[in-house]
Amino acid sequence: MCDLLTDNPLALHRVFKLQRDYKNIGAVNGTLDDHYNRVRWQIHRVYRARNQLVHAGLMPSYLESVILNLAEYYRSAVVTIVGRAKREEELSDIDQVVSEIGIKYRILRNFFGKTKADTSLTEEHVSKLMDTK
């Protein structure tokens, strides 16, 4: 695969990152932790920018990047919620769908947290990560 991507450094880097982030259960747990922390940090930035705007009347220098990131998170969240709702056989509201996503995430974290860190990923692990079961 690396030979196929020799002329495309971005794709080559992404394949390398994919291999590094998912080479074993420990790497998967680290990747999930990193993602969680990045999202938490972005939410913190949104609230900090909001407080500067509302309470201090100041426009933060990083406001544009906060807005762009917030738009991307919003788009991603809506796509995830709608996709999940379409798979459901019964009608449900947004709160129920979001709760189910949260429950499924905690089950996933619990499953990978109980698996030995040096365990290689199996087809079952990939299916759980991709939510295909």
JSON list of C-alpha atoms in Angstrom, two decimals:
[
{"chain": "A", "resi": 1, "resn": "MET", "atom": "CA", "xyz": [0.00, 0.00, 0.00]},
{"chain": "A", "resi": 2, "resn": "CYS", "atom": "CA", "xyz": [2.85, 2.38, 0.83]},
{"chain": "A", "resi": 3, "resn": "ASP", "atom": "CA", "xyz": [4.27, 1.83, -2.67]},
{"chain": "A", "resi": 4, "resn": "LEU", "atom": "CA", "xyz": [0.91, 2.81, -4.18]},
{"chain": "A", "resi": 5, "resn": "LEU", "atom": "CA", "xyz": [0.86, 6.03, -2.14]},
{"chain": "A", "resi": 6, "resn": "THR", "atom": "CA", "xyz": [4.47, 7.09, -2.69]},
{"chain": "A", "resi": 7, "resn": "ASP", "atom": "CA", "xyz": [3.41, 10.07, -4.82]},
{"chain": "A", "resi": 8, "resn": "ASN", "atom": "CA", "xyz": [0.79, 11.25, -2.33]},
{"chain": "A", "resi": 9, "resn": "PRO", "atom": "CA", "xyz": [2.41, 12.31, 0.97]},
{"chain": "A", "resi": 10, "resn": "LEU", "atom": "CA", "xyz": [-0.92, 13.24, 2.59]},
{"chain": "A", "resi": 11, "resn": "ALA", "atom": "CA", "xyz": [-2.46, 9.83, 1.89]},
{"chain": "A", "resi": 12, "resn": "LEU", "atom": "CA", "xyz": [0.77, 8.12, 2.96]},
{"chain": "A", "resi": 13, "resn": "HIS", "atom": "CA", "xyz": [0.72, 10.04, 6.25]},
{"chain": "A", "resi": 14, "resn": "ARG", "atom": "CA", "xyz": [-2.93, 9.14, 6.83]},
{"chain": "A", "resi": 15, "resn": "VAL", "atom": "CA", "xyz": [-2.23, 5.45, 6.29]},
{"chain": "A", "resi": 16, "resn": "PHE", "atom": "CA", "xyz": [0.72, 5.68, 8.69]},
{"chain": "A", "resi": 17, "resn": "LYS", "atom": "CA", "xyz": [-1.46, 7.45, 11.28]},
{"chain": "A", "resi": 18, "resn": "LEU", "atom": "CA", "xyz": [-4.22, 4.87, 10.84]},
{"chain": "A", "resi": 19, "resn": "GLN", "atom": "CA", "xyz": [-1.73, 2.05, 11.43]},
{"chain": "A", "resi": 20, "resn": "ARG", "atom": "CA", "xyz": [-0.26, 3.82, 14.46]},
{"chain": "A", "resi": 21, "resn": "ASP", "atom": "CA", "xyz": [-3.63, 4.70, 16.02]},
{"chain": "A", "resi": 22, "resn": "TYR", "atom": "CA", "xyz": [-5.15, 1.23, 15.56]},
{"chain": "A", "resi": 23, "resn": "LYS", "atom": "CA", "xyz": [-2.24, -1.20, 15.75]},
{"chain": "A", "resi": 24, "resn": "ASN", "atom": "CA", "xyz": [-3.49, -2.73, 19.03]},
{"chain": "A", "resi": 25, "resn": "ILE", "atom": "CA", "xyz": [-6.04, -2.23, 21.80]},
{"chain": "A", "resi": 26, "resn": "GLY", "atom": "CA", "xyz": [-3.73, 0.11, 23.73]},
{"chain": "A", "resi": 27, "resn": "ALA", "atom": "CA", "xyz": [-3.42, 2.36, 20.68]},
{"chain": "A", "resi": 28, "resn": "VAL", "atom": "CA", "xyz": [-7.21, 2.28, 20.19]},
{"chain": "A", "resi": 29, "resn": "ASN", "atom": "CA", "xyz": [-7.74, 3.34, 23.82]},
{"chain": "A", "resi": 30, "resn": "GLY", "atom": "CA", "xyz": [-5.19, 6.12, 23.39]},
{"chain": "A", "resi": 31, "resn": "THR", "atom": "CA", "xyz": [-6.90, 7.29, 20.20]},
{"chain": "A", "resi": 32, "resn": "LEU", "atom": "CA", "xyz": [-10.31, 7.31, 21.91]},
{"chain": "A", "resi": 33, "resn": "ASP", "atom": "CA", "xyz": [-8.85, 9.23, 24.89]},
{"chain": "A", "resi": 34, "resn": "ASP", "atom": "CA", "xyz": [-7.18, 11.77, 22.58]},
{"chain": "A", "resi": 35, "resn": "HIS", "atom": "CA", "xyz": [-10.42, 12.35, 20.67]},
{"chain": "A", "resi": 36, "resn": "TYR", "atom": "CA", "xyz": [-12.41, 12.78, 23.89]},
{"chain": "A", "resi": 37, "resn": "ASN", "atom": "CA", "xyz": [-9.88, 15.30, 25.20]},
{"chain": "A", "resi": 38, "resn": "ARG", "atom": "CA", "xyz": [-9.83, 17.26, 21.92]},
{"chain": "A", "resi": 39, "resn": "VAL", "atom": "CA", "xyz": [-13.62, 17.55, 21.93]},
{"chain": "A", "resi": 40, "resn": "ARG", "atom": "CA", "xyz": [-13.63, 18.57, 25.60]},
{"chain": "A", "resi": 41, "resn": "TRP", "atom": "CA", "xyz": [-10.96, 21.21, 24.89]},
{"chain": "A", "resi": 42, "resn": "GLN", "atom": "CA", "xyz": [-12.97, 22.60, 21.95]},
{"chain": "A", "resi": 43, "resn": "ILE", "atom": "CA", "xyz": [-16.08, 22.89, 24.13]},
{"chain": "A", "resi": 44, "resn": "HIS", "atom": "CA", "xyz": [-13.99, 24.73, 26.71]},
{"chain": "A", "resi": 45, "resn": "ARG", "atom": "CA", "xyz": [-12.77, 27.13, 23.99]},
{"chain": "A", "resi": 46, "resn": "VAL", "atom": "CA", "xyz": [-16.37, 27.80, 22.89]},
{"chain": "A", "resi": 47, "resn": "TYR", "atom": "CA", "xyz": [-17.43, 28.69, 26.43]},
{"chain": "A", "resi": 48, "resn": "ARG", "atom": "CA", "xyz": [-14.34, 30.83, 26.98]},
{"chain": "A", "resi": 49, "resn": "ALA", "atom": "CA", "xyz": [-15.01, 32.74, 23.74]},
{"chain": "A", "resi": 50, "resn": "ARG", "atom": "CA", "xyz": [-18.68, 33.12, 24.64]},
{"chain": "A", "resi": 51, "resn": "ASN", "atom": "CA", "xyz": [-17.82, 34.49, 28.07]},
{"chain": "A", "resi": 52, "resn": "GLN", "atom": "CA", "xyz": [-15.39, 37.00, 26.58]},
{"chain": "A", "resi": 53, "resn": "LEU", "atom": "CA", "xyz": [-18.02, 38.17, 24.09]},
{"chain": "A", "resi": 54, "resn": "VAL", "atom": "CA", "xyz": [-20.94, 38.32, 26.52]},
{"chain": "A", "resi": 55, "resn": "HIS", "atom": "CA", "xyz": [-19.38, 39.37, 29.79]},
{"chain": "A", "resi": 56, "resn": "ALA", "atom": "CA", "xyz": [-16.28, 41.35, 28.79]},
{"chain": "A", "resi": 57, "resn": "GLY", "atom": "CA", "xyz": [-17.48, 42.65, 25.43]},
{"chain": "A", "resi": 58, "resn": "LEU", "atom": "CA", "xyz": [-14.23, 41.46, 23.87]},
{"chain": "A", "resi": 59, "resn": "MET", "atom": "CA", "xyz": [-13.82, 39.59, 20.61]},
{"chain": "A", "resi": 60, "resn": "PRO", "atom": "CA", "xyz": [-11.24, 36.83, 21.12]},
{"chain": "A", "resi": 61, "resn": "SER", "atom": "CA", "xyz": [-8.49, 36.57, 18.51]},
{"chain": "A", "resi": 62, "resn": "TYR", "atom": "CA", "xyz": [-9.32, 32.88, 18.05]},
{"chain": "A", "resi": 63, "resn": "LEU", "atom": "CA", "xyz": [-13.06, 33.43, 17.45]},
{"chain": "A", "resi": 64, "resn": "GLU", "atom": "CA", "xyz": [-12.93, 32.50, 13.76]},
{"chain": "A", "resi": 65, "resn": "SER", "atom": "CA", "xyz": [-11.27, 29.14, 14.45]},
{"chain": "A", "resi": 66, "resn": "VAL", "atom": "CA", "xyz": [-13.78, 28.44, 17.24]},
{"chain": "A", "resi": 67, "resn": "ILE", "atom": "CA", "xyz": [-16.67, 29.13, 14.85]},
{"chain": "A", "resi": 68, "resn": "LEU", "atom": "CA", "xyz": [-15.18, 26.92, 12.12]},
{"chain": "A", "resi": 69, "resn": "ASN", "atom": "CA", "xyz": [-14.54, 24.06, 14.56]},
{"chain": "A", "resi": 70, "resn": "LEU", "atom": "CA", "xyz": [-17.99, 24.45, 16.10]},
{"chain": "A", "resi": 71, "resn": "ALA", "atom": "CA", "xyz": [-19.59, 24.31, 12.65]},
{"chain": "A", "resi": 72, "resn": "GLU", "atom": "CA", "xyz": [-17.69, 21.10, 11.87]},
{"chain": "A", "resi": 73, "resn": "TYR", "atom": "CA", "xyz": [-18.64, 19.50, 15.20]},
{"chain": "A", "resi": 74, "resn": "TYR", "atom": "CA", "xyz": [-22.26, 20.54, 14.67]},
{"chain": "A", "resi": 75, "resn": "ARG", "atom": "CA", "xyz": [-22.32, 19.09, 11.15]},
{"chain": "A", "resi": 76, "resn": "SER", "atom": "CA", "xyz": [-20.73, 15.87, 12.35]},
{"chain": "A", "resi": 77, "resn": "ALA", "atom": "CA", "xyz": [-23.15, 15.57, 15.28]},
{"chain": "A", "resi": 78, "resn": "VAL", "atom": "CA", "xyz": [-26.20, 16.13, 13.07]},
{"chain": "A", "resi": 79, "resn": "VAL", "atom": "CA", "xyz": [-24.98, 13.55, 10.52]},
{"chain": "A", "resi": 80, "resn": "THR", "atom": "CA", "xyz": [-24.38, 11.03, 13.32]},
{"chain": "A", "resi": 81, "resn": "ILE", "atom": "CA", "xyz": [-27.78, 11.63, 14.93]},
{"chain": "A", "resi": 82, "resn": "VAL", "atom": "CA", "xyz": [-29.69, 11.49, 11.63]},
{"chain": "A", "resi": 83, "resn": "GLY", "atom": "CA", "xyz": [-27.76, 8.39, 10.50]},
{"chain": "A", "resi": 84, "resn": "ARG", "atom": "CA", "xyz": [-28.49, 6.66, 13.77]},
{"chain": "A", "resi": 85, "resn": "ALA", "atom": "CA", "xyz": [-32.18, 7.64, 13.67]},
{"chain": "A", "resi": 86, "resn": "LYS", "atom": "CA", "xyz": [-32.51, 6.26, 10.12]},
{"chain": "A", "resi": 87, "resn": "ARG", "atom": "CA", "xyz": [-31.24, 2.86, 11.27]},
{"chain": "A", "resi": 88, "resn": "GLU", "atom": "CA", "xyz": [-33.84, 2.62, 14.03]},
{"chain": "A", "resi": 89, "resn": "GLU", "atom": "CA", "xyz": [-36.98, 0.68, 13.19]},
{"chain": "A", "resi": 90, "resn": "GLU", "atom": "CA", "xyz": [-39.14, 2.62, 15.65]},
{"chain": "A", "resi": 91, "resn": "LEU", "atom": "CA", "xyz": [-39.65, 6.35, 15.92]},
{"chain": "A", "resi": 92, "resn": "SER", "atom": "CA", "xyz": [-37.54, 8.12, 18.53]},
{"chain": "A", "resi": 93, "resn": "ASP", "atom": "CA", "xyz": [-36.76, 11.69, 19.47]},
{"chain": "A", "resi": 94, "resn": "ILE", "atom": "CA", "xyz": [-33.37, 13.40, 19.39]},
{"chain": "A", "resi": 95, "resn": "ASP", "atom": "CA", "xyz": [-32.84, 13.01, 23.15]},
{"chain": "A", "resi": 96, "resn": "GLN", "atom": "CA", "xyz": [-33.37, 9.27, 22.91]},
{"chain": "A", "resi": 97, "resn": "VAL", "atom": "CA", "xyz": [-31.02, 8.93, 19.93]},
{"chain": "A", "resi": 98, "resn": "VAL", "atom": "CA", "xyz": [-28.31, 11.00, 21.65]},
{"chain": "A", "resi": 99, "resn": "SER", "atom": "CA", "xyz": [-28.70, 8.94, 24.83]},
{"chain": "A", "resi": 100, "resn": "GLU", "atom": "CA", "xyz": [-28.38, 5.71, 22.86]},
{"chain": "A", "resi": 101, "resn": "ILE", "atom": "CA", "xyz": [-25.22, 7.01, 21.16]},
{"chain": "A", "resi": 102, "resn": "GLY", "atom": "CA", "xyz": [-23.78, 7.87, 24.59]},
{"chain": "A", "resi": 103, "resn": "ILE", "atom": "CA", "xyz": [-24.66, 4.45, 25.98]},
{"chain": "A", "resi": 104, "resn": "LYS", "atom": "CA", "xyz": [-23.13, 2.70, 22.97]},
{"chain": "A", "resi": 105, "resn": "TYR", "atom": "CA", "xyz": [-19.97, 4.83, 23.40]},
{"chain": "A", "resi": 106, "resn": "ARG", "atom": "CA", "xyz": [-19.65, 3.87, 27.08]},
{"chain": "A", "resi": 107, "resn": "ILE", "atom": "CA", "xyz": [-20.14, 0.20, 26.19]},
{"chain": "A", "resi": 108, "resn": "LEU", "atom": "CA", "xyz": [-17.41, 0.53, 23.54]},
{"chain": "A", "resi": 109, "resn": "ARG", "atom": "CA", "xyz": [-15.01, 2.20, 25.99]},
{"chain": "A", "resi": 110, "resn": "ASN", "atom": "CA", "xyz": [-15.75, -0.44, 28.61]},
{"chain": "A", "resi": 111, "resn": "PHE", "atom": "CA", "xyz": [-15.17, -3.25, 26.12]},
{"chain": "A", "resi": 112, "resn": "PHE", "atom": "CA", "xyz": [-11.82, -1.90, 24.92]},
{"chain": "A", "resi": 113, "resn": "GLY", "atom": "CA", "xyz": [-10.82, -0.86, 28.45]},
{"chain": "A", "resi": 114, "resn": "LYS", "atom": "CA", "xyz": [-11.12, -4.46, 29.66]},
{"chain": "A", "resi": 115, "resn": "THR", "atom": "CA", "xyz": [-9.06, -5.88, 26.79]},
{"chain": "A", "resi": 116, "resn": "LYS", "atom": "CA", "xyz": [-5.29, -6.28, 27.20]},
{"chain": "A", "resi": 117, "resn": "ALA", "atom": "CA", "xyz": [-3.43, -3.32, 25.70]},
{"chain": "A", "resi": 118, "resn": "ASP", "atom": "CA", "xyz": [-1.06, -5.40, 23.56]},
{"chain": "A", "resi": 119, "resn": "THR", "atom": "CA", "xyz": [-3.90, -7.38, 21.92]},
{"chain": "A", "resi": 120, "resn": "SER", "atom": "CA", "xyz": [-4.01, -6.96, 18.14]},
{"chain": "A", "resi": 121, "resn": "LEU", "atom": "CA", "xyz": [-7.26, -5.82, 16.59]},
{"chain": "A", "resi": 122, "resn": "THR", "atom": "CA", "xyz": [-9.53, -8.54, 15.28]},
{"chain": "A", "resi": 123, "resn": "GLU", "atom": "CA", "xyz": [-12.39, -8.33, 12.82]},
{"chain": "A", "resi": 124, "resn": "GLU", "atom": "CA", "xyz": [-14.77, -8.18, 15.81]},
{"chain": "A", "resi": 125, "resn": "HIS", "atom": "CA", "xyz": [-12.88, -5.19, 17.24]},
{"chain": "A", "resi": 126, "resn": "VAL", "atom": "CA", "xyz": [-13.05, -3.33, 13.93]},
{"chain": "A", "resi": 127, "resn": "SER", "atom": "CA", "xyz": [-16.78, -4.09, 13.64]},
{"chain": "A", "resi": 128, "resn": "LYS", "atom": "CA", "xyz": [-17.34, -2.64, 17.12]},
{"chain": "A", "resi": 129, "resn": "LEU", "atom": "CA", "xyz": [-15.32, 0.47, 16.29]},
{"chain": "A", "resi": 130, "resn": "MET", "atom": "CA", "xyz": [-17.15, 0.97, 12.99]},
{"chain": "A", "resi": 131, "resn": "ASP", "atom": "CA", "xyz": [-20.52, 0.19, 14.65]},
{"chain": "A", "resi": 132, "resn": "THR", "atom": "CA", "xyz": [-21.40, -2.39, 12.02]},
{"chain": "A", "resi": 133, "resn": "LYS", "atom": "CA", "xyz": [-22.90, -4.93, 14.42]}
]
